[in-house]
Amino acid sequence: MGYVVVALVLVGLVAVLNLVFTFGVVRRLARQDRELATLRAVLPSNPEEVMNAPGSAPEDFGEVTTTGGEHLGRDSLTGGIMLGFFTPTCAPCLAQASPFAERARSLGRDRALVVVVGSRDDVGELVALFEPVARVLVEPDQGPVQRAFGVRGFPAMCVLDPDGRVAAVDTGVDRLPEPAARAER
């Protein structure tokens, strides 16, 4: 009879412990749900809200230097270019990085530009992925190119028309049209 009482007490303790853990998990899930709701309120719901709208021209950002030593200014972003803004701390950026690199490879290095936002210590993997297929800039958050294009979220991608104006904006490379090359005059 003593074994039955001990077994019932142990089963009761396990049930109480299970109940305590269940309440803890439910509380944590509720907190995460509130945090996600806050993020959804802050993040753009429309991909076109992630940066300046189609039809706009980027502001002048002076001159910047790519990781390959090429100097770029706003006037060098003509001829139909695909441009992407990525940061290594963003899961959607990491998910879109390889598809963007594949599209860049098909366009050619001169028609793809990637701005990697972050500290030089953190951006190594993204830079290594993009350098063989695109021109790459590394800048801190709210750097000159990011400000010139009004980037408000990541990833942000756009296609520039032959005159350097924003033709299309999205957060996924598969939804971007092919950039139109400048017609020979």
PDB file of C-alpha atoms in Angstrom:
ATOM      1  CA  MET A   1       0.000   0.000   0.000  1.00  0.00           C
ATOM      2  CA  GLY A   2       2.919   2.327   0.723  1.00  0.00           C
ATOM      3  CA  TYR A   3       4.162   2.030  -2.891  1.00  0.00           C
ATOM      4  CA  VAL A   4       0.803   3.084  -4.245  1.00  0.00           C
ATOM      5  CA  VAL A   5       0.774   6.209  -2.072  1.00  0.00           C
ATOM      6  CA  VAL A   6       4.336   7.122  -3.147  1.00  0.00           C
ATOM      7  CA  ALA A   7       3.433   6.537  -6.810  1.00  0.00           C
ATOM      8  CA  LEU A   8       0.315   8.728  -6.511  1.00  0.00           C
ATOM      9  CA  VAL A   9       2.302  11.509  -4.811  1.00  0.00           C
ATOM     10  CA  LEU A  10       4.957  11.363  -7.581  1.00  0.00           C
ATOM     11  CA  VAL A  11       2.307  11.444 -10.311  1.00  0.00           C
ATOM     12  CA  GLY A  12       0.674  14.410  -8.562  1.00  0.00           C
ATOM     13  CA  LEU A  13       3.997  16.270  -8.336  1.00  0.00           C
ATOM     14  CA  VAL A  14       4.727  15.620 -12.009  1.00  0.00           C
ATOM     15  CA  ALA A  15       1.259  16.884 -12.922  1.00  0.00           C
ATOM     16  CA  VAL A  16       1.733  20.072 -10.881  1.00  0.00           C
ATOM     17  CA  LEU A  17       5.195  20.609 -12.387  1.00  0.00           C
ATOM     18  CA  ASN A  18       3.752  20.067 -15.887  1.00  0.00           C
ATOM     19  CA  LEU A  19       1.021  22.613 -15.134  1.00  0.00           C
ATOM     20  CA  VAL A  20       3.594  25.197 -13.971  1.00  0.00           C
ATOM     21  CA  PHE A  21       5.669  24.701 -17.134  1.00  0.00           C
ATOM     22  CA  THR A  22       2.555  24.939 -19.315  1.00  0.00           C
ATOM     23  CA  PHE A  23       1.585  28.268 -17.742  1.00  0.00           C
ATOM     24  CA  GLY A  24       5.136  29.520 -18.299  1.00  0.00           C
ATOM     25  CA  VAL A  25       5.035  28.581 -21.980  1.00  0.00           C
ATOM     26  CA  VAL A  26       1.620  30.179 -22.458  1.00  0.00           C
ATOM     27  CA  ARG A  27       2.837  33.391 -20.792  1.00  0.00           C
ATOM     28  CA  ARG A  28       5.932  33.510 -22.999  1.00  0.00           C
ATOM     29  CA  LEU A  29       3.878  32.901 -26.169  1.00  0.00           C
ATOM     30  CA  ALA A  30       1.501  35.702 -25.202  1.00  0.00           C
ATOM     31  CA  ARG A  31       4.444  38.079 -24.701  1.00  0.00           C
ATOM     32  CA  GLN A  32       5.954  37.113 -28.068  1.00  0.00           C
ATOM     33  CA  ASP A  33       2.587  37.642 -29.738  1.00  0.00           C
ATOM     34  CA  ARG A  34       2.433  41.175 -28.298  1.00  0.00           C
ATOM     35  CA  GLU A  35       5.993  41.864 -29.520  1.00  0.00           C
ATOM     36  CA  LEU A  36       5.132  40.618 -33.010  1.00  0.00           C
ATOM     37  CA  ALA A  37       2.029  42.801 -33.081  1.00  0.00           C
ATOM     38  CA  THR A  38       4.209  45.795 -32.195  1.00  0.00           C
ATOM     39  CA  LEU A  39       6.641  44.921 -34.995  1.00  0.00           C
ATOM     40  CA  ARG A  40       3.816  44.515 -37.508  1.00  0.00           C
ATOM     41  CA  ALA A  41       2.601  47.987 -36.607  1.00  0.00           C
ATOM     42  CA  VAL A  42       6.076  49.438 -37.270  1.00  0.00           C
ATOM     43  CA  LEU A  43       7.091  47.488 -40.382  1.00  0.00           C
ATOM     44  CA  PRO A  44       5.667  48.511 -43.751  1.00  0.00           C
ATOM     45  CA  SER A  45       2.821  46.259 -44.886  1.00  0.00           C
ATOM     46  CA  ASN A  46       3.248  47.271 -48.520  1.00  0.00           C
ATOM     47  CA  PRO A  47       6.638  46.372 -50.064  1.00  0.00           C
ATOM     48  CA  GLU A  48       6.678  49.723 -51.837  1.00  0.00           C
ATOM     49  CA  GLU A  49       6.778  51.441 -48.431  1.00  0.00           C
ATOM     50  CA  VAL A  50      10.223  49.991 -47.727  1.00  0.00           C
ATOM     51  CA  MET A  51      11.968  52.698 -49.771  1.00  0.00           C
ATOM     52  CA  ASN A  52      11.260  55.612 -52.107  1.00  0.00           C
ATOM     53  CA  ALA A  53       8.384  54.944 -54.489  1.00  0.00           C
ATOM     54  CA  PRO A  54       8.653  54.176 -58.193  1.00  0.00           C
ATOM     55  CA  GLY A  55       9.092  57.294 -60.278  1.00  0.00           C
ATOM     56  CA  SER A  56      11.312  59.008 -57.726  1.00  0.00           C
ATOM     57  CA  ALA A  57      14.943  59.860 -58.250  1.00  0.00           C
ATOM     58  CA  PRO A  58      17.445  59.146 -55.478  1.00  0.00           C
ATOM     59  CA  GLU A  59      18.884  62.125 -53.663  1.00  0.00           C
ATOM     60  CA  ASP A  60      22.492  63.031 -54.302  1.00  0.00           C
ATOM     61  CA  PHE A  61      24.700  60.965 -51.997  1.00  0.00           C
ATOM     62  CA  GLY A  62      28.063  62.358 -53.007  1.00  0.00           C
ATOM     63  CA  GLU A  63      30.668  59.807 -53.976  1.00  0.00           C
ATOM     64  CA  VAL A  64      31.032  56.386 -52.384  1.00  0.00           C
ATOM     65  CA  THR A  65      33.603  53.656 -52.952  1.00  0.00           C
ATOM     66  CA  THR A  66      32.748  50.011 -53.572  1.00  0.00           C
ATOM     67  CA  THR A  67      34.620  47.167 -51.949  1.00  0.00           C
ATOM     68  CA  GLY A  68      36.398  46.778 -55.301  1.00  0.00           C
ATOM     69  CA  GLY A  69      37.635  50.386 -55.206  1.00  0.00           C
ATOM     70  CA  GLU A  70      35.211  51.774 -57.798  1.00  0.00           C
ATOM     71  CA  HIS A  71      33.907  55.290 -57.113  1.00  0.00           C
ATOM     72  CA  LEU A  72      30.164  55.735 -57.575  1.00  0.00           C
ATOM     73  CA  GLY A  73      27.874  58.735 -57.502  1.00  0.00           C
ATOM     74  CA  ARG A  74      24.208  59.184 -58.285  1.00  0.00           C
ATOM     75  CA  ASP A  75      25.020  59.861 -61.949  1.00  0.00           C
ATOM     76  CA  SER A  76      26.718  56.462 -62.288  1.00  0.00           C
ATOM     77  CA  LEU A  77      23.459  54.638 -61.460  1.00  0.00           C
ATOM     78  CA  THR A  78      22.032  54.824 -64.970  1.00  0.00           C
ATOM     79  CA  GLY A  79      21.583  52.314 -67.745  1.00  0.00           C
ATOM     80  CA  GLY A  80      19.121  50.031 -65.965  1.00  0.00           C
ATOM     81  CA  ILE A  81      20.396  48.685 -62.656  1.00  0.00           C
ATOM     82  CA  MET A  82      19.091  46.326 -60.000  1.00  0.00           C
ATOM     83  CA  LEU A  83      19.879  47.595 -56.498  1.00  0.00           C
ATOM     84  CA  GLY A  84      19.526  45.762 -53.198  1.00  0.00           C
ATOM     85  CA  PHE A  85      19.915  46.772 -49.557  1.00  0.00           C
ATOM     86  CA  PHE A  86      20.768  43.966 -47.139  1.00  0.00           C
ATOM     87  CA  THR A  87      21.914  43.659 -43.531  1.00  0.00           C
ATOM     88  CA  PRO A  88      23.395  40.546 -41.889  1.00  0.00           C
ATOM     89  CA  THR A  89      21.105  40.792 -38.848  1.00  0.00           C
ATOM     90  CA  CYS A  90      17.908  40.376 -40.885  1.00  0.00           C
ATOM     91  CA  ALA A  91      16.569  36.856 -41.539  1.00  0.00           C
ATOM     92  CA  PRO A  92      14.575  37.894 -44.654  1.00  0.00           C
ATOM     93  CA  CYS A  93      17.763  39.525 -46.008  1.00  0.00           C
ATOM     94  CA  LEU A  94      19.680  36.288 -45.611  1.00  0.00           C
ATOM     95  CA  ALA A  95      16.847  34.379 -47.303  1.00  0.00           C
ATOM     96  CA  GLN A  96      16.818  36.799 -50.282  1.00  0.00           C
ATOM     97  CA  ALA A  97      20.618  37.094 -50.617  1.00  0.00           C
ATOM     98  CA  SER A  98      21.211  34.002 -52.782  1.00  0.00           C
ATOM     99  CA  PRO A  99      18.284  34.624 -55.165  1.00  0.00           C
ATOM    100  CA  PHE A 100      19.436  38.245 -55.543  1.00  0.00           C
ATOM    101  CA  ALA A 101      23.000  37.069 -56.274  1.00  0.00           C
ATOM    102  CA  GLU A 102      21.692  34.666 -58.933  1.00  0.00           C
ATOM    103  CA  ARG A 103      19.713  37.423 -60.636  1.00  0.00           C
ATOM    104  CA  ALA A 104      22.755  39.712 -60.428  1.00  0.00           C
ATOM    105  CA  ARG A 105      24.888  37.025 -62.071  1.00  0.00           C
ATOM    106  CA  SER A 106      22.457  36.881 -64.990  1.00  0.00           C
ATOM    107  CA  LEU A 107      22.470  40.685 -65.373  1.00  0.00           C
ATOM    108  CA  GLY A 108      26.201  41.166 -65.160  1.00  0.00           C
ATOM    109  CA  ARG A 109      28.315  42.869 -62.535  1.00  0.00           C
ATOM    110  CA  ASP A 110      27.881  46.398 -63.951  1.00  0.00           C
ATOM    111  CA  ARG A 111      24.066  46.218 -63.795  1.00  0.00           C
ATOM    112  CA  ALA A 112      23.778  45.105 -60.159  1.00  0.00           C
ATOM    113  CA  LEU A 113      24.642  47.053 -57.037  1.00  0.00           C
ATOM    114  CA  VAL A 114      24.352  45.809 -53.459  1.00  0.00           C
ATOM    115  CA  VAL A 115      24.503  47.979 -50.362  1.00  0.00           C
ATOM    116  CA  VAL A 116      25.348  45.906 -47.287  1.00  0.00           C
ATOM    117  CA  VAL A 117      24.437  47.788 -44.126  1.00  0.00           C
ATOM    118  CA  GLY A 118      26.393  47.040 -40.975  1.00  0.00           C
ATOM    119  CA  SER A 119      29.835  47.137 -39.444  1.00  0.00           C
ATOM    120  CA  ARG A 120      32.761  45.829 -41.481  1.00  0.00           C
ATOM    121  CA  ASP A 121      33.193  43.018 -38.933  1.00  0.00           C
ATOM    122  CA  ASP A 122      29.651  41.688 -39.433  1.00  0.00           C
ATOM    123  CA  VAL A 123      29.116  41.912 -43.201  1.00  0.00           C
ATOM    124  CA  GLY A 124      31.828  39.531 -44.437  1.00  0.00           C
ATOM    125  CA  GLU A 125      29.588  36.663 -45.530  1.00  0.00           C
ATOM    126  CA  LEU A 126      27.204  38.878 -47.491  1.00  0.00           C
ATOM    127  CA  VAL A 127      30.064  40.768 -49.125  1.00  0.00           C
ATOM    128  CA  ALA A 128      31.717  37.469 -50.123  1.00  0.00           C
ATOM    129  CA  LEU A 129      28.441  36.265 -51.659  1.00  0.00           C
ATOM    130  CA  PHE A 130      27.799  39.429 -53.667  1.00  0.00           C
ATOM    131  CA  GLU A 131      31.302  40.558 -54.738  1.00  0.00           C
ATOM    132  CA  PRO A 132      31.706  38.037 -57.583  1.00  0.00           C
ATOM    133  CA  VAL A 133      28.402  39.068 -59.209  1.00  0.00           C
ATOM    134  CA  ALA A 134      27.752  42.724 -58.302  1.00  0.00           C
ATOM    135  CA  ARG A 135      29.329  45.961 -57.219  1.00  0.00           C
ATOM    136  CA  VAL A 136      29.174  46.070 -53.410  1.00  0.00           C
ATOM    137  CA  LEU A 137      29.065  49.008 -50.999  1.00  0.00           C
ATOM    138  CA  VAL A 138      29.374  48.621 -47.244  1.00  0.00           C
ATOM    139  CA  GLU A 139      27.935  51.416 -45.152  1.00  0.00           C
ATOM    140  CA  PRO A 140      26.644  51.934 -41.608  1.00  0.00           C
ATOM    141  CA  ASP A 141      22.938  52.139 -40.879  1.00  0.00           C
ATOM    142  CA  GLN A 142      21.515  55.347 -42.357  1.00  0.00           C
ATOM    143  CA  GLY A 143      24.573  55.732 -44.556  1.00  0.00           C
ATOM    144  CA  PRO A 144      24.506  58.081 -47.562  1.00  0.00           C
ATOM    145  CA  VAL A 145      23.129  55.654 -50.172  1.00  0.00           C
ATOM    146  CA  GLN A 146      20.536  54.255 -47.794  1.00  0.00           C
ATOM    147  CA  ARG A 147      19.336  57.798 -47.024  1.00  0.00           C
ATOM    148  CA  ALA A 148      19.378  58.789 -50.713  1.00  0.00           C
ATOM    149  CA  PHE A 149      16.943  55.974 -51.527  1.00  0.00           C
ATOM    150  CA  GLY A 150      14.844  56.475 -48.379  1.00  0.00           C
ATOM    151  CA  VAL A 151      15.326  52.889 -47.170  1.00  0.00           C
ATOM    152  CA  ARG A 152      13.054  52.218 -44.190  1.00  0.00           C
ATOM    153  CA  GLY A 153      13.293  48.433 -43.911  1.00  0.00           C
ATOM    154  CA  PHE A 154      15.255  45.382 -45.041  1.00  0.00           C
ATOM    155  CA  PRO A 155      15.599  43.785 -47.438  1.00  0.00           C
ATOM    156  CA  ALA A 156      14.844  46.597 -49.854  1.00  0.00           C
ATOM    157  CA  MET A 157      15.297  46.099 -53.581  1.00  0.00           C
ATOM    158  CA  CYS A 158      14.602  48.211 -56.588  1.00  0.00           C
ATOM    159  CA  VAL A 159      15.139  48.424 -60.290  1.00  0.00           C
ATOM    160  CA  LEU A 160      16.392  51.705 -61.675  1.00  0.00           C
ATOM    161  CA  ASP A 161      15.317  52.742 -65.145  1.00  0.00           C
ATOM    162  CA  PRO A 162      17.890  53.740 -67.787  1.00  0.00           C
ATOM    163  CA  ASP A 163      17.817  57.334 -66.485  1.00  0.00           C
ATOM    164  CA  GLY A 164      18.496  56.348 -62.860  1.00  0.00           C
ATOM    165  CA  ARG A 165      14.947  56.766 -61.508  1.00  0.00           C
ATOM    166  CA  VAL A 166      13.268  54.108 -59.371  1.00  0.00           C
ATOM    167  CA  ALA A 167      11.189  51.919 -61.696  1.00  0.00           C
ATOM    168  CA  ALA A 168      10.070  49.180 -59.269  1.00  0.00           C
ATOM    169  CA  VAL A 169      10.430  48.434 -55.542  1.00  0.00           C
ATOM    170  CA  ASP A 170       9.961  45.214 -53.595  1.00  0.00           C
ATOM    171  CA  THR A 171      11.283  43.091 -50.740  1.00  0.00           C
ATOM    172  CA  GLY A 172      11.676  39.971 -52.891  1.00  0.00           C
ATOM    173  CA  VAL A 173      13.862  39.679 -55.967  1.00  0.00           C
ATOM    174  CA  ASP A 174      11.452  37.259 -57.652  1.00  0.00           C
ATOM    175  CA  ARG A 175       8.852  40.043 -57.874  1.00  0.00           C
ATOM    176  CA  LEU A 176      11.220  42.597 -59.447  1.00  0.00           C
ATOM    177  CA  PRO A 177      11.142  43.077 -63.221  1.00  0.00           C
ATOM    178  CA  GLU A 178      14.315  42.869 -65.275  1.00  0.00           C
ATOM    179  CA  PRO A 179      16.028  46.247 -65.489  1.00  0.00           C
ATOM    180  CA  ALA A 180      15.712  47.862 -68.909  1.00  0.00           C
ATOM    181  CA  ALA A 181      19.044  48.744 -70.494  1.00  0.00           C
ATOM    182  CA  ARG A 182      19.592  52.220 -71.897  1.00  0.00           C
ATOM    183  CA  ALA A 183      18.828  52.315 -75.598  1.00  0.00           C
ATOM    184  CA  GLU A 184      21.774  53.167 -77.823  1.00  0.00           C
ATOM    185  CA  ARG A 185      21.472  56.644 -79.260  1.00  0.00           C
TER     186      ARG A 185
END
